[in-house]
């Protein structure tokens, strides 16, 4: 008898866990909280529909991102992930201002002490060539292209989840 | 009055009571708003969330639910989490760039002050050597070991 225990979703929903249960690979029975929180925010039926509409190789990432959003929404019922996005955008904006000030300072130093040389402080090879993802022209939150390459890997989601401490406070500035 | 139903009650094909929890936030002239939220969260879940929060916060909550629902519909795998991840990446990149530039500033200032001290008595005579020294250190990759 292949007596495998029901997955967390079937346990919570009190139903038989079929062999082809769509939730079973992503909601193991040893982590009931994961499904509980997703069910609370999105509902089991909606999650099931979302997973069914995705190819199998993308479902793990989808579940991870749903868990992330559900956690954010439970922590902050009013702003959810949007609060985190707002906070991060402000942080990036502030840092970019500081960077601009620092780069202007370098420019001044170089202009004061190398008047004969062409000014190339913003073309610092250490900063540009070593970082192929760096694009100063686009708004930071629209720099999509270079970050699309991480798709279909759960590393991106794991990295985001590991940085949860950002979202513990000051969700909306 | 059927024509006064909010978008939620229209979608659910039910009577819209005078104290409908959805009606202030899902007007009948914007059916897509409720459709998006309903598709991702479900009518019942949204109703529960709204009931559990103070009235003055509900409008903002519905706005953010709508935004997240739209992100999720556009990107069914990552939703808005992709944007969060991108912002984290931006933050890290900007922080490390800022650290490098600040280190470079400190380095330049140190170099300049050392050169000025060394050549203080004979500034005019050795000016060309100073310029050459600074030229070497600023245009070649002779950065101190702690940069990069």
PDB file of C-alpha atoms in Angstrom:
ATOM      1  CA  UNK A   1       0.000   0.000   0.000  1.00  0.00           C
ATOM      2  CA  UNK A   2       1.536   3.269  -1.101  1.00  0.00           C
ATOM      3  CA  UNK A   3       0.483   5.086   1.988  1.00  0.00           C
ATOM      4  CA  UNK A   4       1.890   8.537   1.438  1.00  0.00           C
ATOM      5  CA  UNK A   5       0.549  11.153   3.785  1.00  0.00           C
ATOM      6  CA  UNK A   6      -1.774  13.758   2.298  1.00  0.00           C
ATOM      7  CA  UNK A   7      -0.214  17.050   1.270  1.00  0.00           C
ATOM      8  CA  UNK A   8      -0.716  20.110   3.422  1.00  0.00           C
ATOM      9  CA  UNK A   9      -3.512  21.414   1.238  1.00  0.00           C
ATOM     10  CA  UNK A  10      -5.541  18.218   1.305  1.00  0.00           C
ATOM     11  CA  UNK A  11      -4.980  17.950   5.042  1.00  0.00           C
ATOM     12  CA  UNK A  12      -6.275  21.470   5.556  1.00  0.00           C
ATOM     13  CA  UNK A  13      -9.179  20.985   3.181  1.00  0.00           C
ATOM     14  CA  UNK A  14      -9.879  17.581   4.680  1.00  0.00           C
ATOM     15  CA  UNK A  15     -10.027  15.671   1.501  1.00  0.00           C
ATOM     16  CA  UNK A  16      -8.330  12.703  -0.029  1.00  0.00           C
ATOM     17  CA  UNK A  17      -4.994  13.549  -1.562  1.00  0.00           C
ATOM     18  CA  UNK A  18      -5.034  12.150  -5.073  1.00  0.00           C
ATOM     19  CA  UNK A  19      -1.898  10.803  -6.722  1.00  0.00           C
ATOM     20  CA  UNK A  20      -1.998  13.648  -9.208  1.00  0.00           C
ATOM     21  CA  UNK A  21      -2.891  16.293  -6.647  1.00  0.00           C
ATOM     22  CA  UNK A  22      -1.732  19.581  -8.108  1.00  0.00           C
ATOM     23  CA  UNK A  23      -0.754  20.966  -4.727  1.00  0.00           C
ATOM     24  CA  UNK A  24       1.185  17.982  -3.413  1.00  0.00           C
ATOM     25  CA  UNK A  25       4.605  18.771  -4.978  1.00  0.00           C
ATOM     26  CA  UNK A  26       4.579  22.304  -3.596  1.00  0.00           C
ATOM     27  CA  UNK A  27       2.838  22.025  -0.269  1.00  0.00           C
ATOM     28  CA  UNK A  28       4.408  19.156   1.634  1.00  0.00           C
ATOM     29  CA  UNK A  29       2.664  17.905   4.733  1.00  0.00           C
ATOM     30  CA  UNK A  30       5.549  18.971   6.979  1.00  0.00           C
ATOM     31  CA  UNK A  31       4.912  22.656   6.286  1.00  0.00           C
ATOM     32  CA  UNK A  32       1.222  23.282   6.871  1.00  0.00           C
ATOM     33  CA  UNK A  33       1.715  26.989   7.445  1.00  0.00           C
ATOM     34  CA  UNK A  34       2.813  27.525   3.848  1.00  0.00           C
ATOM     35  CA  UNK A  35      -0.477  26.384   2.401  1.00  0.00           C
ATOM     36  CA  UNK A  36      -2.506  27.905   5.203  1.00  0.00           C
ATOM     37  CA  UNK A  37      -1.270  31.380   4.443  1.00  0.00           C
ATOM     38  CA  UNK A  38      -1.716  31.057   0.692  1.00  0.00           C
ATOM     39  CA  UNK A  39      -5.207  29.680   1.210  1.00  0.00           C
ATOM     40  CA  UNK A  40      -6.052  32.537   3.544  1.00  0.00           C
ATOM     41  CA  UNK A  41      -5.117  35.208   1.031  1.00  0.00           C
ATOM     42  CA  UNK A  42      -5.808  33.666  -2.344  1.00  0.00           C
ATOM     43  CA  UNK A  43      -8.027  30.701  -1.674  1.00  0.00           C
ATOM     44  CA  UNK A  44      -7.284  27.086  -2.571  1.00  0.00           C
ATOM     45  CA  UNK A  45      -9.482  27.154  -5.632  1.00  0.00           C
ATOM     46  CA  UNK A  46      -7.750  30.229  -7.089  1.00  0.00           C
ATOM     47  CA  UNK A  47      -4.319  28.811  -6.383  1.00  0.00           C
ATOM     48  CA  UNK A  48      -5.282  25.543  -8.036  1.00  0.00           C
ATOM     49  CA  UNK A  49      -6.534  27.390 -11.124  1.00  0.00           C
ATOM     50  CA  UNK A  50      -3.364  29.475 -11.292  1.00  0.00           C
ATOM     51  CA  UNK A  51      -1.173  26.395 -11.077  1.00  0.00           C
ATOM     52  CA  UNK A  52      -3.178  24.534 -13.679  1.00  0.00           C
ATOM     53  CA  UNK A  53      -2.705  27.373 -16.127  1.00  0.00           C
ATOM     54  CA  UNK A  54       1.061  27.190 -15.795  1.00  0.00           C
ATOM     55  CA  UNK A  55       3.504  24.708 -17.261  1.00  0.00           C
ATOM     56  CA  UNK A  56       4.781  22.289 -14.639  1.00  0.00           C
ATOM     57  CA  UNK A  57       8.329  23.677 -14.617  1.00  0.00           C
ATOM     58  CA  UNK A  58       7.089  27.121 -13.567  1.00  0.00           C
ATOM     59  CA  UNK A  59       4.792  26.064 -10.787  1.00  0.00           C
ATOM     60  CA  UNK A  60       7.414  25.915  -8.051  1.00  0.00           C
ATOM     61  CA  UNK A  61       8.413  29.521  -8.659  1.00  0.00           C
ATOM     62  CA  UNK A  62       4.784  30.558  -8.853  1.00  0.00           C
ATOM     63  CA  UNK A  63       4.074  28.937  -5.495  1.00  0.00           C
ATOM     64  CA  UNK A  64       7.105  30.621  -3.945  1.00  0.00           C
ATOM     65  CA  UNK A  65       5.992  34.023  -5.172  1.00  0.00           C
ATOM     66  CA  UNK A  66       2.423  33.418  -4.018  1.00  0.00           C
ATOM     67  CA  UNK A  67       3.686  32.452  -0.568  1.00  0.00           C
ATOM     68  CA  UNK A  68       5.800  35.596  -0.520  1.00  0.00           C
ATOM     69  CA  UNK A  69       2.866  37.818  -1.465  1.00  0.00           C
ATOM     70  CA  UNK A  70       0.565  36.097   0.984  1.00  0.00           C
ATOM     71  CA  UNK A  71       3.056  36.608   3.793  1.00  0.00           C
ATOM     72  CA  UNK A  72       3.408  40.267   2.884  1.00  0.00           C
ATOM     73  CA  UNK A  73      -0.356  40.706   2.818  1.00  0.00           C
ATOM     74  CA  UNK A  74      -0.820  39.019   6.179  1.00  0.00           C
ATOM     75  CA  UNK A  75       1.929  41.162   7.716  1.00  0.00           C
ATOM     76  CA  UNK A  76       0.454  44.303   6.225  1.00  0.00           C
ATOM     77  CA  UNK A  77      -3.203  43.810   5.277  1.00  0.00           C
ATOM     78  CA  UNK A  78      -3.516  47.302   3.843  1.00  0.00           C
ATOM     79  CA  UNK A  79      -0.405  47.637   1.669  1.00  0.00           C
ATOM     80  CA  UNK A  80       0.902  44.099   1.222  1.00  0.00           C
ATOM     81  CA  UNK A  81       3.753  43.912  -1.259  1.00  0.00           C
ATOM     82  CA  UNK A  82       3.017  47.378  -2.563  1.00  0.00           C
ATOM     83  CA  UNK A  83       4.316  48.789   0.688  1.00  0.00           C
ATOM     84  CA  UNK A  84       7.544  46.909   0.251  1.00  0.00           C
ATOM     85  CA  UNK A  85       7.887  48.135  -3.324  1.00  0.00           C
ATOM     86  CA  UNK A  86       7.317  51.712  -2.254  1.00  0.00           C
ATOM     87  CA  UNK A  87       9.877  51.379   0.499  1.00  0.00           C
ATOM     88  CA  UNK A  88      12.484  49.874  -1.794  1.00  0.00           C
ATOM     89  CA  UNK A  89      11.914  52.479  -4.481  1.00  0.00           C
ATOM     90  CA  UNK A  90      12.522  55.209  -1.933  1.00  0.00           C
ATOM     91  CA  UNK A  91      15.690  53.486  -0.746  1.00  0.00           C
ATOM     92  CA  UNK A  92      17.011  53.155  -4.274  1.00  0.00           C
ATOM     93  CA  UNK A  93      16.134  56.739  -5.058  1.00  0.00           C
ATOM     94  CA  UNK A  94      17.955  58.005  -2.005  1.00  0.00           C
ATOM     95  CA  UNK A  95      21.031  55.936  -2.736  1.00  0.00           C
ATOM     96  CA  UNK A  96      21.113  57.108  -6.324  1.00  0.00           C
ATOM     97  CA  UNK A  97      21.073  60.695  -5.103  1.00  0.00           C
ATOM     98  CA  UNK A  98      23.974  59.957  -2.813  1.00  0.00           C
ATOM     99  CA  UNK A  99      25.768  58.305  -5.706  1.00  0.00           C
ATOM    100  CA  UNK A 100      25.210  61.344  -7.910  1.00  0.00           C
ATOM    101  CA  UNK A 101      26.635  63.595  -5.203  1.00  0.00           C
ATOM    102  CA  UNK A 102      29.654  61.347  -4.770  1.00  0.00           C
ATOM    103  CA  UNK A 103      30.262  61.210  -8.506  1.00  0.00           C
ATOM    104  CA  UNK A 104      30.049  64.979  -8.714  1.00  0.00           C
ATOM    105  CA  UNK A 105      32.623  65.158  -5.964  1.00  0.00           C
ATOM    106  CA  UNK A 106      34.985  62.875  -7.855  1.00  0.00           C
ATOM    107  CA  UNK A 107      34.483  65.045 -10.905  1.00  0.00           C
ATOM    108  CA  UNK A 108      35.404  68.139  -8.934  1.00  0.00           C
ATOM    109  CA  UNK A 109      38.493  66.511  -7.531  1.00  0.00           C
ATOM    110  CA  UNK A 110      39.629  65.395 -10.938  1.00  0.00           C
ATOM    111  CA  UNK A 111      38.881  68.733 -12.529  1.00  0.00           C
ATOM    112  CA  UNK A 112      40.772  70.582  -9.854  1.00  0.00           C
ATOM    113  CA  UNK A 113      43.859  68.448 -10.173  1.00  0.00           C
ATOM    114  CA  UNK A 114      43.875  67.404 -13.774  1.00  0.00           C
ATOM    115  CA  UNK A 115      42.782  70.387 -15.773  1.00  0.00           C
ATOM    116  CA  UNK A 116      44.452  69.176 -18.981  1.00  0.00           C
ATOM    117  CA  UNK A 117      42.861  65.754 -18.990  1.00  0.00           C
ATOM    118  CA  UNK A 118      39.463  64.945 -20.443  1.00  0.00           C
ATOM    119  CA  UNK A 119      36.906  64.501 -17.709  1.00  0.00           C
ATOM    120  CA  UNK A 120      35.681  60.932 -17.573  1.00  0.00           C
ATOM    121  CA  UNK A 121      34.603  60.434 -13.992  1.00  0.00           C
ATOM    122  CA  UNK A 122      31.275  58.845 -14.852  1.00  0.00           C
ATOM    123  CA  UNK A 123      32.974  56.446 -17.219  1.00  0.00           C
ATOM    124  CA  UNK A 124      34.818  54.794 -14.441  1.00  0.00           C
ATOM    125  CA  UNK A 125      35.951  51.457 -15.912  1.00  0.00           C
ATOM    126  CA  UNK A 126      35.724  49.786 -12.526  1.00  0.00           C
ATOM    127  CA  UNK A 127      32.068  50.666 -12.315  1.00  0.00           C
ATOM    128  CA  UNK A 128      30.889  50.265 -15.892  1.00  0.00           C
ATOM    129  CA  UNK A 129      32.848  47.430 -17.444  1.00  0.00           C
ATOM    130  CA  UNK A 130      32.717  45.146 -14.500  1.00  0.00           C
ATOM    131  CA  UNK A 131      28.972  45.449 -14.145  1.00  0.00           C
ATOM    132  CA  UNK A 132      27.249  44.627 -17.421  1.00  0.00           C
ATOM    133  CA  UNK A 133      23.875  45.116 -15.805  1.00  0.00           C
ATOM    134  CA  UNK A 134      24.496  48.720 -14.963  1.00  0.00           C
ATOM    135  CA  UNK A 135      22.365  51.152 -16.910  1.00  0.00           C
ATOM    136  CA  UNK A 136      22.055  54.667 -15.638  1.00  0.00           C
ATOM    137  CA  UNK A 137      19.724  55.844 -18.366  1.00  0.00           C
ATOM    138  CA  UNK A 138      16.496  54.030 -17.465  1.00  0.00           C
ATOM    139  CA  UNK A 139      14.486  54.586 -14.328  1.00  0.00           C
ATOM    140  CA  UNK A 140      15.666  51.973 -11.860  1.00  0.00           C
ATOM    141  CA  UNK A 141      12.349  50.200 -11.481  1.00  0.00           C
ATOM    142  CA  UNK A 142      11.978  49.821 -15.228  1.00  0.00           C
ATOM    143  CA  UNK A 143      15.320  48.122 -15.761  1.00  0.00           C
ATOM    144  CA  UNK A 144      13.601  44.894 -16.659  1.00  0.00           C
ATOM    145  CA  UNK A 145      15.594  43.457 -19.479  1.00  0.00           C
ATOM    146  CA  UNK A 146      18.807  42.535 -17.768  1.00  0.00           C
ATOM    147  CA  UNK A 147      16.988  40.915 -14.848  1.00  0.00           C
ATOM    148  CA  UNK A 148      14.692  38.730 -16.899  1.00  0.00           C
ATOM    149  CA  UNK A 149      17.406  36.136 -17.249  1.00  0.00           C
ATOM    150  CA  UNK A 150      16.843  34.827 -13.762  1.00  0.00           C
ATOM    151  CA  UNK A 151      13.347  33.618 -14.616  1.00  0.00           C
ATOM    152  CA  UNK A 152      12.473  29.998 -14.035  1.00  0.00           C
ATOM    153  CA  UNK A 153      15.051  29.710 -11.333  1.00  0.00           C
ATOM    154  CA  UNK A 154      13.910  29.681  -7.765  1.00  0.00           C
ATOM    155  CA  UNK A 155      17.111  31.443  -6.714  1.00  0.00           C
ATOM    156  CA  UNK A 156      15.514  34.809  -7.372  1.00  0.00           C
ATOM    157  CA  UNK A 157      12.583  34.054  -5.156  1.00  0.00           C
ATOM    158  CA  UNK A 158      14.818  32.582  -2.469  1.00  0.00           C
ATOM    159  CA  UNK A 159      16.980  35.706  -2.522  1.00  0.00           C
ATOM    160  CA  UNK A 160      13.896  37.854  -2.107  1.00  0.00           C
ATOM    161  CA  UNK A 161      12.605  35.705   0.703  1.00  0.00           C
ATOM    162  CA  UNK A 162      15.934  35.877   2.485  1.00  0.00           C
ATOM    163  CA  UNK A 163      15.768  39.633   2.483  1.00  0.00           C
ATOM    164  CA  UNK A 164      12.452  39.725   4.284  1.00  0.00           C
ATOM    165  CA  UNK A 165      13.951  41.777   7.050  1.00  0.00           C
ATOM    166  CA  UNK A 166      13.585  44.816   4.807  1.00  0.00           C
ATOM    167  CA  UNK A 167       9.864  44.565   5.030  1.00  0.00           C
ATOM    168  CA  UNK A 168       9.556  44.348   8.764  1.00  0.00           C
ATOM    169  CA  UNK A 169       9.185  48.078   9.163  1.00  0.00           C
ATOM    170  CA  UNK A 170       8.524  51.305   7.336  1.00  0.00           C
ATOM    171  CA  UNK A 171       6.449  49.655   4.693  1.00  0.00           C
ATOM    172  CA  UNK A 172       5.222  52.903   3.350  1.00  0.00           C
ATOM    173  CA  UNK A 173       7.156  56.064   3.698  1.00  0.00           C
TER     174      UNK A 173
ATOM    175  CA  UNK B   1     -32.632  49.034  -7.407  1.00  0.00           C
ATOM    176  CA  UNK B   2     -30.795  46.928  -9.971  1.00  0.00           C
ATOM    177  CA  UNK B   3     -29.103  49.787 -11.767  1.00  0.00           C
ATOM    178  CA  UNK B   4     -27.410  50.846  -8.507  1.00  0.00           C
ATOM    179  CA  UNK B   5     -25.461  47.623  -8.025  1.00  0.00           C
ATOM    180  CA  UNK B   6     -21.753  47.847  -7.467  1.00  0.00           C
ATOM    181  CA  UNK B   7     -19.381  45.983  -9.804  1.00  0.00           C
ATOM    182  CA  UNK B   8     -18.966  43.190  -7.273  1.00  0.00           C
ATOM    183  CA  UNK B   9     -22.663  42.503  -6.925  1.00  0.00           C
ATOM    184  CA  UNK B  10     -23.166  42.793 -10.673  1.00  0.00           C
ATOM    185  CA  UNK B  11     -20.433  40.243 -11.204  1.00  0.00           C
ATOM    186  CA  UNK B  12     -21.888  37.973  -8.567  1.00  0.00           C
ATOM    187  CA  UNK B  13     -25.404  38.530  -9.905  1.00  0.00           C
ATOM    188  CA  UNK B  14     -26.895  39.429  -6.633  1.00  0.00           C
ATOM    189  CA  UNK B  15     -28.732  42.272  -5.045  1.00  0.00           C
ATOM    190  CA  UNK B  16     -26.488  45.049  -3.824  1.00  0.00           C
ATOM    191  CA  UNK B  17     -27.554  45.933  -0.284  1.00  0.00           C
ATOM    192  CA  UNK B  18     -27.265  49.448   1.053  1.00  0.00           C
ATOM    193  CA  UNK B  19     -24.414  48.371   3.357  1.00  0.00           C
ATOM    194  CA  UNK B  20     -22.565  46.346   0.716  1.00  0.00           C
ATOM    195  CA  UNK B  21     -18.925  46.218   1.801  1.00  0.00           C
ATOM    196  CA  UNK B  22     -17.690  46.305  -1.786  1.00  0.00           C
ATOM    197  CA  UNK B  23     -19.742  49.130  -3.221  1.00  0.00           C
ATOM    198  CA  UNK B  24     -17.595  52.088  -2.069  1.00  0.00           C
ATOM    199  CA  UNK B  25     -14.526  50.536  -3.711  1.00  0.00           C
ATOM    200  CA  UNK B  26     -15.869  48.796  -6.796  1.00  0.00           C
ATOM    201  CA  UNK B  27     -18.052  51.249  -8.683  1.00  0.00           C
ATOM    202  CA  UNK B  28     -20.237  49.865 -11.474  1.00  0.00           C
ATOM    203  CA  UNK B  29     -18.432  51.935 -14.114  1.00  0.00           C
ATOM    204  CA  UNK B  30     -15.177  50.022 -13.570  1.00  0.00           C
ATOM    205  CA  UNK B  31     -16.009  46.312 -13.819  1.00  0.00           C
ATOM    206  CA  UNK B  32     -12.431  45.349 -14.590  1.00  0.00           C
ATOM    207  CA  UNK B  33     -11.267  46.459 -11.180  1.00  0.00           C
ATOM    208  CA  UNK B  34     -13.402  43.911  -9.423  1.00  0.00           C
ATOM    209  CA  UNK B  35     -12.830  41.300 -12.113  1.00  0.00           C
ATOM    210  CA  UNK B  36      -9.041  41.424 -11.546  1.00  0.00           C
ATOM    211  CA  UNK B  37      -9.306  41.286  -7.787  1.00  0.00           C
ATOM    212  CA  UNK B  38     -11.892  38.537  -7.899  1.00  0.00           C
ATOM    213  CA  UNK B  39      -9.837  36.467 -10.291  1.00  0.00           C
ATOM    214  CA  UNK B  40      -6.786  36.439  -8.038  1.00  0.00           C
ATOM    215  CA  UNK B  41      -8.174  36.665  -4.526  1.00  0.00           C
ATOM    216  CA  UNK B  42     -11.792  35.654  -4.790  1.00  0.00           C
ATOM    217  CA  UNK B  43     -14.800  37.653  -3.685  1.00  0.00           C
ATOM    218  CA  UNK B  44     -15.088  35.970  -0.323  1.00  0.00           C
ATOM    219  CA  UNK B  45     -11.435  36.512   0.647  1.00  0.00           C
ATOM    220  CA  UNK B  46     -11.586  40.164  -0.321  1.00  0.00           C
ATOM    221  CA  UNK B  47     -14.749  40.626   1.699  1.00  0.00           C
ATOM    222  CA  UNK B  48     -13.116  39.023   4.758  1.00  0.00           C
ATOM    223  CA  UNK B  49      -9.993  41.169   4.391  1.00  0.00           C
ATOM    224  CA  UNK B  50     -12.055  44.333   4.179  1.00  0.00           C
ATOM    225  CA  UNK B  51     -14.162  43.394   7.158  1.00  0.00           C
ATOM    226  CA  UNK B  52     -11.078  42.868   9.275  1.00  0.00           C
ATOM    227  CA  UNK B  53      -9.697  46.345   8.776  1.00  0.00           C
ATOM    228  CA  UNK B  54     -10.828  49.798   9.791  1.00  0.00           C
ATOM    229  CA  UNK B  55     -13.105  51.527   7.315  1.00  0.00           C
ATOM    230  CA  UNK B  56     -10.658  54.340   6.676  1.00  0.00           C
ATOM    231  CA  UNK B  57      -8.020  51.896   5.433  1.00  0.00           C
ATOM    232  CA  UNK B  58     -10.212  49.927   3.062  1.00  0.00           C
ATOM    233  CA  UNK B  59      -9.870  52.161   0.034  1.00  0.00           C
ATOM    234  CA  UNK B  60      -6.087  51.944   0.172  1.00  0.00           C
ATOM    235  CA  UNK B  61      -6.250  48.200   0.719  1.00  0.00           C
ATOM    236  CA  UNK B  62      -8.448  47.715  -2.332  1.00  0.00           C
ATOM    237  CA  UNK B  63      -6.102  49.830  -4.417  1.00  0.00           C
ATOM    238  CA  UNK B  64      -3.113  47.713  -3.439  1.00  0.00           C
ATOM    239  CA  UNK B  65      -5.039  44.480  -3.935  1.00  0.00           C
ATOM    240  CA  UNK B  66      -5.977  45.667  -7.404  1.00  0.00           C
ATOM    241  CA  UNK B  67      -2.367  46.559  -8.213  1.00  0.00           C
ATOM    242  CA  UNK B  68      -1.076  43.201  -7.055  1.00  0.00           C
ATOM    243  CA  UNK B  69      -3.834  41.371  -8.873  1.00  0.00           C
ATOM    244  CA  UNK B  70      -2.930  43.146 -12.099  1.00  0.00           C
ATOM    245  CA  UNK B  71       0.734  42.298 -11.669  1.00  0.00           C
ATOM    246  CA  UNK B  72      -0.177  38.685 -11.063  1.00  0.00           C
ATOM    247  CA  UNK B  73      -2.387  38.547 -14.153  1.00  0.00           C
ATOM    248  CA  UNK B  74       0.413  40.052 -16.246  1.00  0.00           C
ATOM    249  CA  UNK B  75       3.001  37.715 -14.787  1.00  0.00           C
ATOM    250  CA  UNK B  76       1.335  34.565 -13.461  1.00  0.00           C
ATOM    251  CA  UNK B  77       4.626  33.091 -12.244  1.00  0.00           C
ATOM    252  CA  UNK B  78       6.218  35.964 -10.317  1.00  0.00           C
ATOM    253  CA  UNK B  79       3.549  38.650 -10.000  1.00  0.00           C
ATOM    254  CA  UNK B  80       4.925  41.703  -8.238  1.00  0.00           C
ATOM    255  CA  UNK B  81       7.709  39.675  -6.627  1.00  0.00           C
ATOM    256  CA  UNK B  82       9.806  40.095  -9.740  1.00  0.00           C
ATOM    257  CA  UNK B  83       9.733  43.849  -9.285  1.00  0.00           C
ATOM    258  CA  UNK B  84      10.706  43.463  -5.642  1.00  0.00           C
ATOM    259  CA  UNK B  85      13.608  41.271  -6.660  1.00  0.00           C
ATOM    260  CA  UNK B  86      14.698  43.800  -9.274  1.00  0.00           C
ATOM    261  CA  UNK B  87      14.569  46.573  -6.718  1.00  0.00           C
ATOM    262  CA  UNK B  88      16.683  44.533  -4.329  1.00  0.00           C
ATOM    263  CA  UNK B  89      19.187  44.017  -7.098  1.00  0.00           C
ATOM    264  CA  UNK B  90      19.174  47.733  -7.884  1.00  0.00           C
ATOM    265  CA  UNK B  91      19.660  48.520  -4.245  1.00  0.00           C
ATOM    266  CA  UNK B  92      22.622  46.187  -3.955  1.00  0.00           C
ATOM    267  CA  UNK B  93      24.204  47.453  -7.144  1.00  0.00           C
ATOM    268  CA  UNK B  94      23.786  51.076  -6.139  1.00  0.00           C
ATOM    269  CA  UNK B  95      25.136  50.421  -2.663  1.00  0.00           C
ATOM    270  CA  UNK B  96      28.261  48.761  -3.971  1.00  0.00           C
ATOM    271  CA  UNK B  97      28.765  51.461  -6.577  1.00  0.00           C
ATOM    272  CA  UNK B  98      28.409  54.120  -3.930  1.00  0.00           C
ATOM    273  CA  UNK B  99      30.902  52.343  -1.709  1.00  0.00           C
ATOM    274  CA  UNK B 100      33.405  52.188  -4.571  1.00  0.00           C
ATOM    275  CA  UNK B 101      33.008  55.850  -5.421  1.00  0.00           C
ATOM    276  CA  UNK B 102      33.370  56.871  -1.790  1.00  0.00           C
ATOM    277  CA  UNK B 103      36.494  54.782  -1.481  1.00  0.00           C
ATOM    278  CA  UNK B 104      37.830  56.387  -4.619  1.00  0.00           C
ATOM    279  CA  UNK B 105      37.149  59.838  -3.219  1.00  0.00           C
ATOM    280  CA  UNK B 106      38.964  58.956  -0.024  1.00  0.00           C
ATOM    281  CA  UNK B 107      41.842  57.556  -2.005  1.00  0.00           C
ATOM    282  CA  UNK B 108      42.112  60.627  -4.204  1.00  0.00           C
ATOM    283  CA  UNK B 109      41.992  62.956  -1.248  1.00  0.00           C
ATOM    284  CA  UNK B 110      44.658  61.000   0.513  1.00  0.00           C
ATOM    285  CA  UNK B 111      46.894  60.967  -2.545  1.00  0.00           C
ATOM    286  CA  UNK B 112      46.469  64.660  -3.082  1.00  0.00           C
ATOM    287  CA  UNK B 113      47.182  65.537   0.512  1.00  0.00           C
ATOM    288  CA  UNK B 114      50.270  63.330   0.549  1.00  0.00           C
ATOM    289  CA  UNK B 115      51.544  64.823  -2.663  1.00  0.00           C
ATOM    290  CA  UNK B 116      50.949  68.319  -1.387  1.00  0.00           C
ATOM    291  CA  UNK B 117      52.832  67.594   1.801  1.00  0.00           C
ATOM    292  CA  UNK B 118      55.767  66.062  -0.026  1.00  0.00           C
ATOM    293  CA  UNK B 119      56.088  68.839  -2.517  1.00  0.00           C
ATOM    294  CA  UNK B 120      55.118  71.776  -0.370  1.00  0.00           C
ATOM    295  CA  UNK B 121      58.545  73.540  -0.410  1.00  0.00           C
ATOM    296  CA  UNK B 122      59.123  73.087  -4.162  1.00  0.00           C
ATOM    297  CA  UNK B 123      55.651  73.235  -5.595  1.00  0.00           C
ATOM    298  CA  UNK B 124      56.583  75.213  -8.670  1.00  0.00           C
ATOM    299  CA  UNK B 125      59.632  73.254  -9.534  1.00  0.00           C
ATOM    300  CA  UNK B 126      58.035  69.862  -9.324  1.00  0.00           C
ATOM    301  CA  UNK B 127      54.560  70.714 -10.541  1.00  0.00           C
ATOM    302  CA  UNK B 128      54.935  68.627 -13.645  1.00  0.00           C
ATOM    303  CA  UNK B 129      55.956  65.630 -11.550  1.00  0.00           C
ATOM    304  CA  UNK B 130      52.866  66.036  -9.382  1.00  0.00           C
ATOM    305  CA  UNK B 131      50.626  66.162 -12.399  1.00  0.00           C
ATOM    306  CA  UNK B 132      52.270  63.115 -13.826  1.00  0.00           C
ATOM    307  CA  UNK B 133      51.859  61.310 -10.496  1.00  0.00           C
ATOM    308  CA  UNK B 134      48.163  62.161 -10.321  1.00  0.00           C
ATOM    309  CA  UNK B 135      47.712  61.320 -13.973  1.00  0.00           C
ATOM    310  CA  UNK B 136      49.167  57.868 -13.373  1.00  0.00           C
ATOM    311  CA  UNK B 137      46.874  57.169 -10.474  1.00  0.00           C
ATOM    312  CA  UNK B 138      43.675  58.468 -11.908  1.00  0.00           C
ATOM    313  CA  UNK B 139      43.714  57.278 -15.475  1.00  0.00           C
ATOM    314  CA  UNK B 140      45.273  53.904 -15.039  1.00  0.00           C
ATOM    315  CA  UNK B 141      43.758  51.085 -13.062  1.00  0.00           C
ATOM    316  CA  UNK B 142      46.068  51.586 -10.130  1.00  0.00           C
ATOM    317  CA  UNK B 143      43.320  51.477  -7.584  1.00  0.00           C
ATOM    318  CA  UNK B 144      44.097  50.458  -4.053  1.00  0.00           C
ATOM    319  CA  UNK B 145      43.613  46.804  -3.263  1.00  0.00           C
ATOM    320  CA  UNK B 146      40.365  47.330  -1.383  1.00  0.00           C
ATOM    321  CA  UNK B 147      38.582  48.654  -4.452  1.00  0.00           C
ATOM    322  CA  UNK B 148      37.217  45.762  -6.352  1.00  0.00           C
TER     323      UNK B 148
END
